[in-house]
């Protein structure tokens, strides 16, 4: 990653190393407590599994990542395990040797489709790190029914300065369907929006850059969804602390603004919006805050799923269609990947339909900017820069299927609110970032006048970054950083107007640390590191997960998993998604 440009973040970027890989790292394999350990420890839940022995397919094993070459692998479907599974889970295990190394972006692709996207943990100078990640890929089952070529990529430099060597393994676990754990209805086809047939991310340098794929889809598409990842890189890594260009010099901070949003289009027509999560990598802002517990999803990103079903009739007309993703506000640059998931009408070879309305057309994602910055005669600056945007849109379309005309309406409100507060003197640079990205929407399907299905989703991404940089009398810099980061998700499924299922995910990380740097921005010391992570999940069918981890001076001081659930242990239904991964409820629907 390259370095940020702002006053306080410039110092920290030179001091720290950055880029992370997310995952699930809990108690030691022998079941012992991680208290006292400096190894990666998070409170995230693992993917719940049905009972039974899974079939395993190893994708790659103990590969070494010490350059910028991808590591290819060949995939063959599991023999004797059928073609319909109740659950498909990706498991990955990664490690880095002791030494000095940046955090690195990590991806795994198969046939152009992304299976994993995250970053890596930075090592300690005398101690390596290892961690485990999992992703529920059941919705991608169609991809796994045929052989293919894939690749893992963790671009890494190893030399006399950057000495940390990364290693990784990954496998797919297939859980055979049973009476107790039936195979859910999953998408019939998966299409990548990648840059090559094997798979890699696409660079989006500015708002005009696009990741696009032109596809001729089956003639019987009845539902469609797009799983979107947009990861900030280079100048954009710390986009959330930047200010609009007109205030950059006065605030001594990076320009380009702090509003970022992924825009989805079909044949050039706006088709949906995906919020951008402010992931912070393990070298980001203050690298010591994230040892041993990284930020929210740092090691294992979750995609955002966009409902494109109102366009299903149009996508089925036999003509090629271009599905594209861009990032509004991108300022060199974002790495992106996306997968199109398509459900087909099993009772008809051809469907027809049309888009009825799209109020997203003509809505410019241009935020309102305000400033109260003031500079006195001594050059001291005080005040705040605000960035706000709220948009409501409705997209509606229908498909004439074998079970009647299905009309789908996507009704969504997206919000962005950011305040950058500054108090700047000759010896003190204090910046506070308060940001909230929110999405609230509902997708409704009707057969005639009958409300056949309703799926509600609400997301909130709160972020608070408080950095106070003081210039000491000897020319050193003391930087106190406090960060709070959250991910909140509510989903609810109704059938025929009756509530069927709901679930809530809450993942919050908070930490602080004080760095001391010399005038060349080299770290001299740090002190006062402390961090906590609290993870909670519950659903309307009785599932409960609670996890928390605390650290001080870069060692785990407390670790609780399950004690706060009824009965003192976590109980999560096998089909639930406690990690916040996309969920449509199809495993509960009788169609």
XYZ file of C-alpha atoms in Angstrom:
591
model
C 0.000 0.000 0.000
C 1.121 3.560 -0.574
C 1.107 6.242 2.052
C -1.680 8.676 2.957
C -1.164 12.368 2.415
C -2.727 14.048 5.424
C -0.878 15.659 8.318
C -1.354 13.053 11.057
C -1.893 10.159 8.670
C 1.264 11.028 6.746
C 3.344 10.437 9.869
C 1.574 7.199 10.690
C 1.864 5.836 7.185
C 5.605 6.261 7.170
C 5.794 4.681 10.597
C 3.503 1.727 9.983
C 3.178 -1.112 7.539
C -0.180 -1.851 5.989
C -2.583 -4.344 4.304
C -4.514 -7.155 6.017
C -6.153 -10.601 5.588
C -9.330 -11.404 7.513
C -10.486 -14.446 9.216
C -11.589 -16.442 12.152
C -8.888 -17.148 14.716
C -10.220 -18.270 18.034
C -8.952 -20.565 20.748
C -5.832 -22.588 20.075
C -6.296 -25.904 18.203
C -5.876 -27.792 21.479
C -8.734 -25.801 23.005
C -6.515 -23.758 25.304
C -7.283 -20.121 26.037
C -5.500 -17.456 23.975
C -5.155 -15.208 27.055
C -1.532 -14.116 27.276
C -0.894 -14.728 23.578
C 0.188 -12.139 21.032
C -1.049 -14.206 18.092
C -4.056 -13.183 15.992
C -7.201 -13.529 18.092
C -10.696 -12.431 17.041
C -14.219 -12.915 18.339
C -15.747 -13.704 14.931
C -17.898 -16.828 14.588
C -16.985 -19.658 12.287
C -19.410 -20.725 9.552
C -22.041 -23.039 11.116
C -22.179 -26.538 9.627
C -24.762 -29.300 9.383
C -24.022 -32.654 10.933
C -22.207 -35.223 8.865
C -18.815 -35.763 7.319
C -17.970 -33.300 4.536
C -16.144 -34.087 1.330
C -12.932 -32.063 1.103
C -11.141 -30.657 -1.936
C -7.729 -29.093 -1.340
C -7.199 -26.016 -3.510
C -3.594 -25.326 -2.522
C -1.396 -26.432 0.352
C 1.339 -24.504 2.163
C 2.078 -22.260 -0.783
C 4.784 -19.662 -0.227
C 3.997 -16.060 -1.164
C 7.225 -14.130 -1.565
C 6.753 -12.341 -4.900
C 4.066 -10.895 -7.165
C 3.276 -14.049 -9.106
C -0.089 -15.809 -8.689
C -0.167 -19.377 -7.421
C -2.344 -21.407 -9.847
C -4.294 -24.520 -8.880
C -6.608 -27.019 -10.547
C -10.045 -27.776 -9.136
C -11.994 -31.032 -9.580
C -15.454 -31.566 -8.028
C -15.507 -33.922 -5.048
C -15.934 -37.521 -6.184
C -18.883 -39.487 -4.820
C -20.357 -36.456 -3.077
C -23.245 -35.592 -5.413
C -23.880 -32.209 -6.994
C -26.228 -30.677 -4.431
C -24.901 -29.842 -1.004
C -26.466 -28.437 2.130
C -23.398 -26.290 2.744
C -20.160 -25.395 0.973
C -17.471 -23.766 3.099
C -14.089 -22.334 2.149
C -11.428 -22.707 4.842
C -8.082 -20.941 4.639
C -5.068 -21.019 6.933
C -2.352 -18.402 6.602
C 0.839 -17.467 8.408
C 3.680 -14.994 8.231
C 7.179 -15.429 9.581
C 8.744 -13.050 12.107
C 10.331 -9.937 10.706
C 9.210 -6.787 8.915
C 6.471 -6.839 6.306
C 3.590 -4.780 5.002
C 0.085 -6.111 5.217
C -0.825 -7.555 1.846
C -4.024 -8.015 -0.129
C -5.038 -11.664 -0.496
C -7.460 -13.207 -3.007
C -8.542 -16.644 -4.180
C -10.363 -17.080 -7.515
C -11.811 -20.057 -9.386
C -12.857 -19.733 -13.027
C -12.762 -15.962 -12.677
C -15.103 -16.004 -9.657
C -13.860 -14.648 -6.349
C -13.869 -17.155 -3.484
C -11.980 -15.054 -0.951
C -10.901 -11.433 -0.543
C -9.041 -10.042 2.443
C -5.688 -8.856 3.720
C -2.861 -10.277 5.811
C -1.721 -9.717 9.361
C 1.577 -7.937 9.878
C 4.242 -9.909 11.790
C 6.159 -9.049 14.926
C 9.886 -8.452 14.719
C 10.599 -11.616 16.703
C 7.318 -13.520 16.373
C 5.315 -14.707 13.406
C 1.523 -14.758 13.165
C -1.037 -17.290 11.912
C -4.774 -17.072 11.338
C -7.761 -18.935 9.944
C -10.532 -17.692 7.650
C -13.862 -19.170 6.519
C -16.461 -18.136 3.946
C -19.882 -19.613 3.235
C -19.934 -20.326 -0.513
C -23.127 -22.381 -0.689
C -24.666 -19.849 -3.093
C -21.767 -20.551 -5.461
C -22.522 -24.289 -5.707
C -23.104 -24.120 -9.484
C -19.481 -23.074 -9.912
C -18.224 -26.149 -8.051
C -20.069 -28.714 -10.196
C -17.446 -28.509 -12.927
C -13.666 -28.661 -13.022
C -11.750 -25.444 -13.428
C -8.572 -23.456 -13.011
C -8.044 -21.087 -10.127
C -5.350 -19.026 -8.492
C -4.371 -17.571 -5.153
C -2.625 -14.233 -5.099
C -0.848 -12.467 -2.252
C 1.605 -10.027 -3.812
C 4.551 -9.802 -1.444
C 8.104 -8.431 -1.511
C 10.791 -10.295 0.414
C 14.276 -8.800 0.588
C 16.823 -7.635 3.141
C 14.392 -5.016 4.485
C 10.996 -6.696 4.181
C 11.675 -10.144 5.561
C 8.252 -11.579 6.444
C 7.326 -14.564 4.275
C 3.665 -15.500 3.858
C 2.341 -19.055 3.600
C -1.190 -20.256 2.932
C -3.468 -23.234 2.376
C -7.128 -23.429 1.380
C -9.734 -26.119 0.871
C -13.437 -26.447 0.097
C -15.702 -28.549 2.322
C -18.907 -29.979 0.820
C -21.615 -31.151 3.219
C -23.930 -33.689 1.527
C -27.640 -32.891 1.662
C -29.786 -34.873 4.082
C -33.333 -34.922 5.424
C -32.197 -32.878 8.420
C -30.081 -30.507 6.328
C -31.584 -30.322 2.819
C -29.830 -28.568 -0.023
C -31.190 -25.036 -0.353
C -32.207 -23.634 -3.685
C -29.080 -21.889 -4.888
C -28.355 -19.791 -7.981
C -28.247 -21.819 -11.185
C -25.256 -19.953 -12.591
C -22.433 -17.706 -11.382
C -20.703 -15.186 -13.657
C -17.578 -13.186 -12.779
C -17.024 -9.510 -13.462
C -13.266 -10.054 -13.344
C -10.503 -9.080 -15.693
C -9.472 -12.533 -16.920
C -10.836 -16.118 -17.121
C -8.864 -17.337 -14.088
C -9.599 -14.355 -11.886
C -8.104 -11.177 -10.471
C -9.287 -7.843 -9.127
C -9.908 -4.798 -11.314
C -8.331 -1.400 -10.625
C -10.757 1.538 -10.448
C -8.680 4.722 -10.497
C -11.456 7.325 -10.540
C -15.225 7.712 -10.695
C -15.231 6.991 -14.425
C -13.311 3.700 -14.157
C -15.456 0.596 -14.569
C -15.263 -3.096 -13.896
C -17.558 -4.582 -16.532
C -18.588 -7.830 -18.157
C -20.734 -8.220 -21.259
C -22.817 -11.387 -20.887
C -25.459 -13.224 -22.861
C -27.469 -14.867 -20.119
C -29.935 -17.771 -20.254
C -33.371 -16.921 -21.645
C -35.142 -17.892 -18.416
C -33.608 -15.680 -15.709
C -36.141 -14.990 -12.978
C -33.869 -13.536 -10.258
C -30.409 -11.968 -10.284
C -28.011 -10.634 -7.625
C -24.541 -9.105 -7.660
C -22.007 -9.715 -4.871
C -19.691 -6.690 -4.801
C -16.278 -6.102 -3.199
C -14.593 -2.679 -3.367
C -11.297 -2.368 -1.469
C -9.439 0.916 -1.030
C -5.786 0.980 -2.067
C -2.846 3.365 -2.560
C -3.893 7.040 -2.231
C -7.418 5.893 -1.419
C -6.491 3.625 1.481
C -7.333 6.329 4.041
C -10.183 7.879 2.054
C -12.314 8.183 5.186
C -10.078 10.935 6.690
C -9.768 13.017 3.498
C -11.540 16.309 2.832
C -12.789 17.990 -0.365
C -9.993 19.545 -2.382
C -10.963 23.116 -1.550
C -10.259 22.498 2.154
C -7.195 20.242 1.867
C -4.549 22.969 2.274
C -6.280 24.642 5.204
C -6.953 21.342 6.984
C -3.492 19.987 6.028
C -5.201 16.744 5.013
C -5.561 14.643 1.884
C -7.950 15.950 -0.754
C -10.396 14.097 -2.946
C -13.204 14.117 -0.382
C -14.380 11.288 1.840
C -17.511 10.076 0.053
C -17.173 6.687 -1.611
C -20.000 4.548 -3.001
C -20.091 1.685 -5.504
C -22.471 2.232 -8.417
C -23.918 -0.745 -10.331
C -25.216 -0.332 -13.873
C -26.723 -2.517 -16.598
C -26.169 -1.338 -20.162
C -25.244 2.062 -18.769
C -28.455 2.418 -16.753
C -28.098 2.788 -12.944
C -29.192 -0.511 -11.408
C -28.179 -0.389 -7.745
C -25.840 0.899 -5.073
C -23.304 -0.893 -2.874
C -21.872 0.909 0.164
C -18.102 0.968 0.648
C -16.957 -0.400 3.999
C -14.068 1.512 5.663
C -11.826 -1.500 6.231
C -8.643 -0.656 8.158
C -5.664 -2.901 7.511
C -3.235 -4.077 10.178
C -0.656 -1.472 9.214
C -3.280 1.257 9.005
C -3.308 4.492 11.065
C -1.414 2.898 14.017
C -0.139 -0.611 13.397
C 0.043 -1.495 17.112
C -3.690 -1.085 17.673
C -4.309 -4.180 15.515
C -2.015 -6.591 17.356
C -3.362 -9.104 18.275
C -6.929 -8.222 17.146
C -7.415 -6.678 13.672
C -10.246 -4.386 12.668
C -13.722 -5.377 11.515
C -13.497 -7.924 8.644
C -9.879 -6.917 8.031
C -8.750 -10.447 7.359
C -11.943 -11.622 5.645
C -14.050 -9.108 3.721
C -17.783 -9.704 3.302
C -19.379 -8.774 -0.059
C -22.438 -6.569 -0.342
C -25.261 -8.161 -2.340
C -27.233 -5.981 -4.779
C -30.690 -7.194 -5.870
C -30.935 -6.914 -9.665
C -34.133 -8.956 -10.000
C -36.192 -6.074 -11.463
C -33.945 -6.394 -14.541
C -34.458 -10.175 -14.911
C -36.918 -9.898 -17.800
C -34.592 -7.621 -19.712
C -31.579 -9.858 -19.004
C -33.485 -12.830 -20.496
C -34.130 -11.315 -23.924
C -31.241 -13.110 -25.647
C -29.170 -9.983 -26.233
C -25.789 -9.331 -24.634
C -25.906 -7.054 -21.603
C -23.109 -5.211 -19.844
C -23.063 -5.306 -16.050
C -20.630 -2.784 -14.581
C -19.390 -1.464 -11.225
C -17.688 1.858 -10.532
C -16.737 3.670 -7.311
C -17.973 7.229 -6.981
C -15.183 9.382 -5.552
C -12.393 6.889 -6.286
C -9.106 8.748 -6.146
C -6.431 6.219 -7.182
C -7.520 3.628 -6.432
C -9.971 0.822 -5.518
C -9.514 -2.897 -6.197
C -12.837 -4.480 -7.127
C -14.395 -7.794 -7.963
C -17.989 -8.945 -8.294
C -20.002 -12.072 -9.067
C -23.392 -12.203 -10.771
C -25.710 -14.868 -9.302
C -28.600 -15.966 -11.519
C -31.697 -18.044 -10.723
C -33.457 -19.631 -13.698
C -37.099 -20.640 -14.138
C -36.954 -24.444 -14.083
C -40.416 -24.679 -15.657
C -39.747 -22.557 -18.727
C -36.969 -22.294 -21.305
C -37.948 -18.723 -22.151
C -39.357 -15.949 -19.989
C -40.239 -12.394 -20.871
C -40.548 -9.216 -18.898
C -39.650 -5.572 -18.615
C -38.423 -2.859 -16.316
C -41.382 -0.786 -15.108
C -39.677 2.079 -13.276
C -36.265 3.150 -12.078
C -36.070 6.315 -10.002
C -32.307 5.855 -9.554
C -31.901 7.180 -13.086
C -31.001 10.848 -12.944
C -29.991 10.787 -9.269
C -26.464 12.080 -9.046
C -24.444 10.697 -6.106
C -23.183 14.178 -5.266
C -22.973 14.926 -1.531
C -23.630 18.247 0.151
C -20.427 19.819 1.498
C -20.193 22.303 4.356
C -17.385 23.948 6.329
C -16.967 25.928 9.542
C -13.160 26.055 9.284
C -11.657 29.305 10.533
C -8.054 30.455 10.686
C -6.898 33.128 13.155
C -4.077 35.622 12.813
C -1.594 33.140 14.302
C -2.434 30.510 11.710
C -4.405 28.286 14.095
C -7.256 26.427 12.417
C -10.482 25.290 14.060
C -13.767 23.973 12.744
C -15.237 21.096 10.787
C -15.926 19.921 7.256
C -19.168 18.013 6.712
C -20.168 15.695 3.882
C -23.741 14.418 3.653
C -25.827 12.491 1.160
C -29.170 10.685 1.359
C -30.870 9.040 -1.606
C -34.101 7.093 -1.914
C -34.899 5.104 -5.030
C -37.338 2.483 -6.301
C -36.589 -0.009 -9.079
C -39.417 -2.254 -10.286
C -39.719 -4.869 -13.000
C -41.625 -8.023 -13.872
C -40.993 -11.465 -15.335
C -43.648 -13.722 -16.874
C -42.599 -17.102 -15.485
C -44.025 -20.630 -15.486
C -45.671 -19.810 -12.143
C -47.175 -16.510 -13.228
C -46.140 -12.899 -13.572
C -43.708 -12.025 -10.770
C -43.219 -8.327 -10.098
C -40.235 -7.358 -7.979
C -39.761 -3.972 -6.344
C -36.497 -2.874 -4.754
C -37.073 0.107 -2.441
C -33.918 1.479 -0.854
C -32.545 4.463 1.035
C -28.784 4.990 1.247
C -27.158 7.530 3.534
C -23.711 8.950 4.176
C -22.804 11.405 6.938
C -19.249 12.498 7.684
C -17.801 15.191 9.933
C -14.076 15.980 9.992
C -13.248 18.172 12.998
C -9.921 20.000 13.251
C -8.004 21.847 15.975
C -4.615 22.840 14.563
C -1.855 24.903 16.161
C 1.879 25.157 15.594
C 2.490 22.218 17.953
C -0.791 20.250 17.937
C -2.694 18.665 15.057
C -5.967 17.148 16.252
C -8.401 15.562 13.806
C -11.587 13.647 14.615
C -13.457 11.683 11.967
C -17.069 10.696 12.596
C -18.615 8.778 9.720
C -21.771 6.745 9.260
C -22.723 4.875 6.098
C -26.236 3.412 6.160
C -28.483 1.381 3.888
C -32.094 0.466 4.500
C -34.148 -1.355 1.932
C -36.727 -3.951 1.079
C -37.209 -6.257 -1.903
C -40.819 -7.311 -2.496
C -42.060 -9.941 -4.935
C -45.692 -10.186 -6.004
C -47.557 -12.772 -8.063
C -50.495 -10.754 -9.249
C -51.619 -8.875 -6.137
C -50.325 -11.562 -3.771
C -47.213 -10.521 -1.827
C -45.239 -13.732 -2.249
C -42.006 -12.671 -0.592
C -40.407 -9.767 1.216
C -36.760 -9.410 2.216
C -35.656 -6.493 4.378
C -32.043 -5.510 5.004
C -30.520 -2.734 7.082
C -26.795 -1.943 7.330
C -24.866 0.587 9.396
C -21.112 1.190 9.183
C -20.075 3.581 11.995
C -16.463 4.811 12.144
C -14.751 7.100 14.665
C -11.068 8.028 14.304
C -9.512 10.459 16.795
C -5.861 11.338 16.214
C -3.962 13.933 18.232
C -0.404 14.659 17.062
C 1.758 16.789 19.366
C 5.189 18.131 18.431
C 7.485 17.770 21.442
C 10.196 20.271 22.382
C 12.927 17.920 21.089
C 11.279 17.643 17.669
C 9.739 14.209 18.210
C 6.058 13.555 17.552
C 3.641 11.972 20.026
C 0.480 10.662 18.398
C -2.479 9.390 20.422
C -4.970 7.504 18.240
C -8.394 6.211 19.234
C -10.528 4.222 16.795
C -14.030 2.758 16.956
C -15.300 0.729 14.021
C -18.582 -1.133 13.612
C -20.669 -3.343 11.346
C -24.397 -3.702 12.089
C -26.774 -5.743 9.943
C -30.441 -6.665 10.262
C -32.216 -8.960 7.799
C -35.812 -10.101 7.783
C -37.720 -12.510 5.548
C -41.512 -12.662 5.177
C -43.586 -15.085 3.136
C -47.109 -14.216 2.079
C -47.004 -11.223 4.400
C -46.106 -13.285 7.474
C -42.697 -12.882 9.171
C -40.675 -16.053 8.691
C -37.143 -15.268 9.805
C -34.978 -12.394 11.022
C -31.352 -12.078 12.104
C -29.017 -9.446 13.527
C -25.230 -9.150 13.373
C -23.151 -6.684 15.403
C -19.369 -6.544 15.104
C -17.531 -3.709 16.873
C -13.831 -3.076 17.450
C -12.342 -0.246 19.542
C -8.707 0.451 20.281
C -6.114 3.072 21.127
C -2.364 3.533 21.223
C 0.265 6.264 21.509
C 3.175 6.371 19.065
C 6.378 8.365 19.474
C 8.233 9.152 16.219
C 11.350 11.129 15.480
C 11.518 14.009 13.014
C 12.043 11.506 10.179
C 8.802 9.756 11.184
C 10.542 6.581 12.362
C 8.888 4.864 15.310
C 10.821 5.267 18.546
C 8.298 3.664 20.886
C 4.639 3.091 21.561
C 2.590 2.776 24.754
C -0.878 2.260 26.127
C -2.097 -0.163 23.475
C -5.521 -1.550 24.270
C -8.314 -2.957 22.140
C -11.610 -4.805 22.399
C -13.821 -6.638 19.945
C -17.437 -7.544 20.647
C -19.364 -9.783 18.270
C -23.043 -10.663 18.643
C -25.520 -12.594 16.511
C -29.057 -13.753 17.140
C -32.001 -14.800 15.019
C -35.718 -15.339 15.461
C -35.327 -19.143 15.615
C -33.235 -19.137 18.752
C -29.683 -18.916 17.434
C -27.281 -17.036 19.692
C -23.602 -16.201 19.333
C -21.599 -13.956 21.636
C -17.868 -13.407 21.494
C -15.452 -10.845 22.896
C -11.709 -10.382 23.097
C -9.649 -7.734 24.902
C -5.967 -6.906 24.723
C -3.437 -4.627 26.389
C 0.203 -4.076 25.481
C -0.381 -6.323 22.446
C -1.307 -9.422 24.468
C -4.767 -10.971 24.879
C -6.095 -10.153 28.348
C -9.633 -11.571 28.128
C -11.498 -13.939 25.833
C -15.160 -14.945 26.126
C -17.026 -17.101 23.639
C -20.630 -18.129 24.282
C -20.905 -17.455 27.989
C -23.417 -14.653 27.441
C -25.850 -16.812 25.435
C -28.649 -18.831 27.120
C -27.158 -21.914 28.717
C -23.699 -20.394 28.637
C -22.800 -21.543 25.134
C -23.294 -20.501 21.541
C -26.047 -22.241 19.607
C -26.283 -21.342 15.919
C -28.506 -23.058 13.362
C -26.569 -24.654 10.503
C -28.191 -22.536 7.788
C -27.717 -19.162 9.492
C -25.146 -16.543 8.536
C -23.723 -15.214 11.807
C -20.739 -13.590 10.078
C -22.877 -11.135 8.122
C -22.336 -12.847 4.775
C -25.123 -12.322 2.204
C -28.314 -14.220 2.940
C -31.547 -14.509 0.990
C -33.380 -17.067 3.061
C -33.805 -19.569 0.239
C -33.076 -22.494 2.543
C -36.325 -21.656 4.340
C -38.512 -21.141 1.293
C -40.706 -23.963 -0.083
C -40.025 -23.035 -3.723
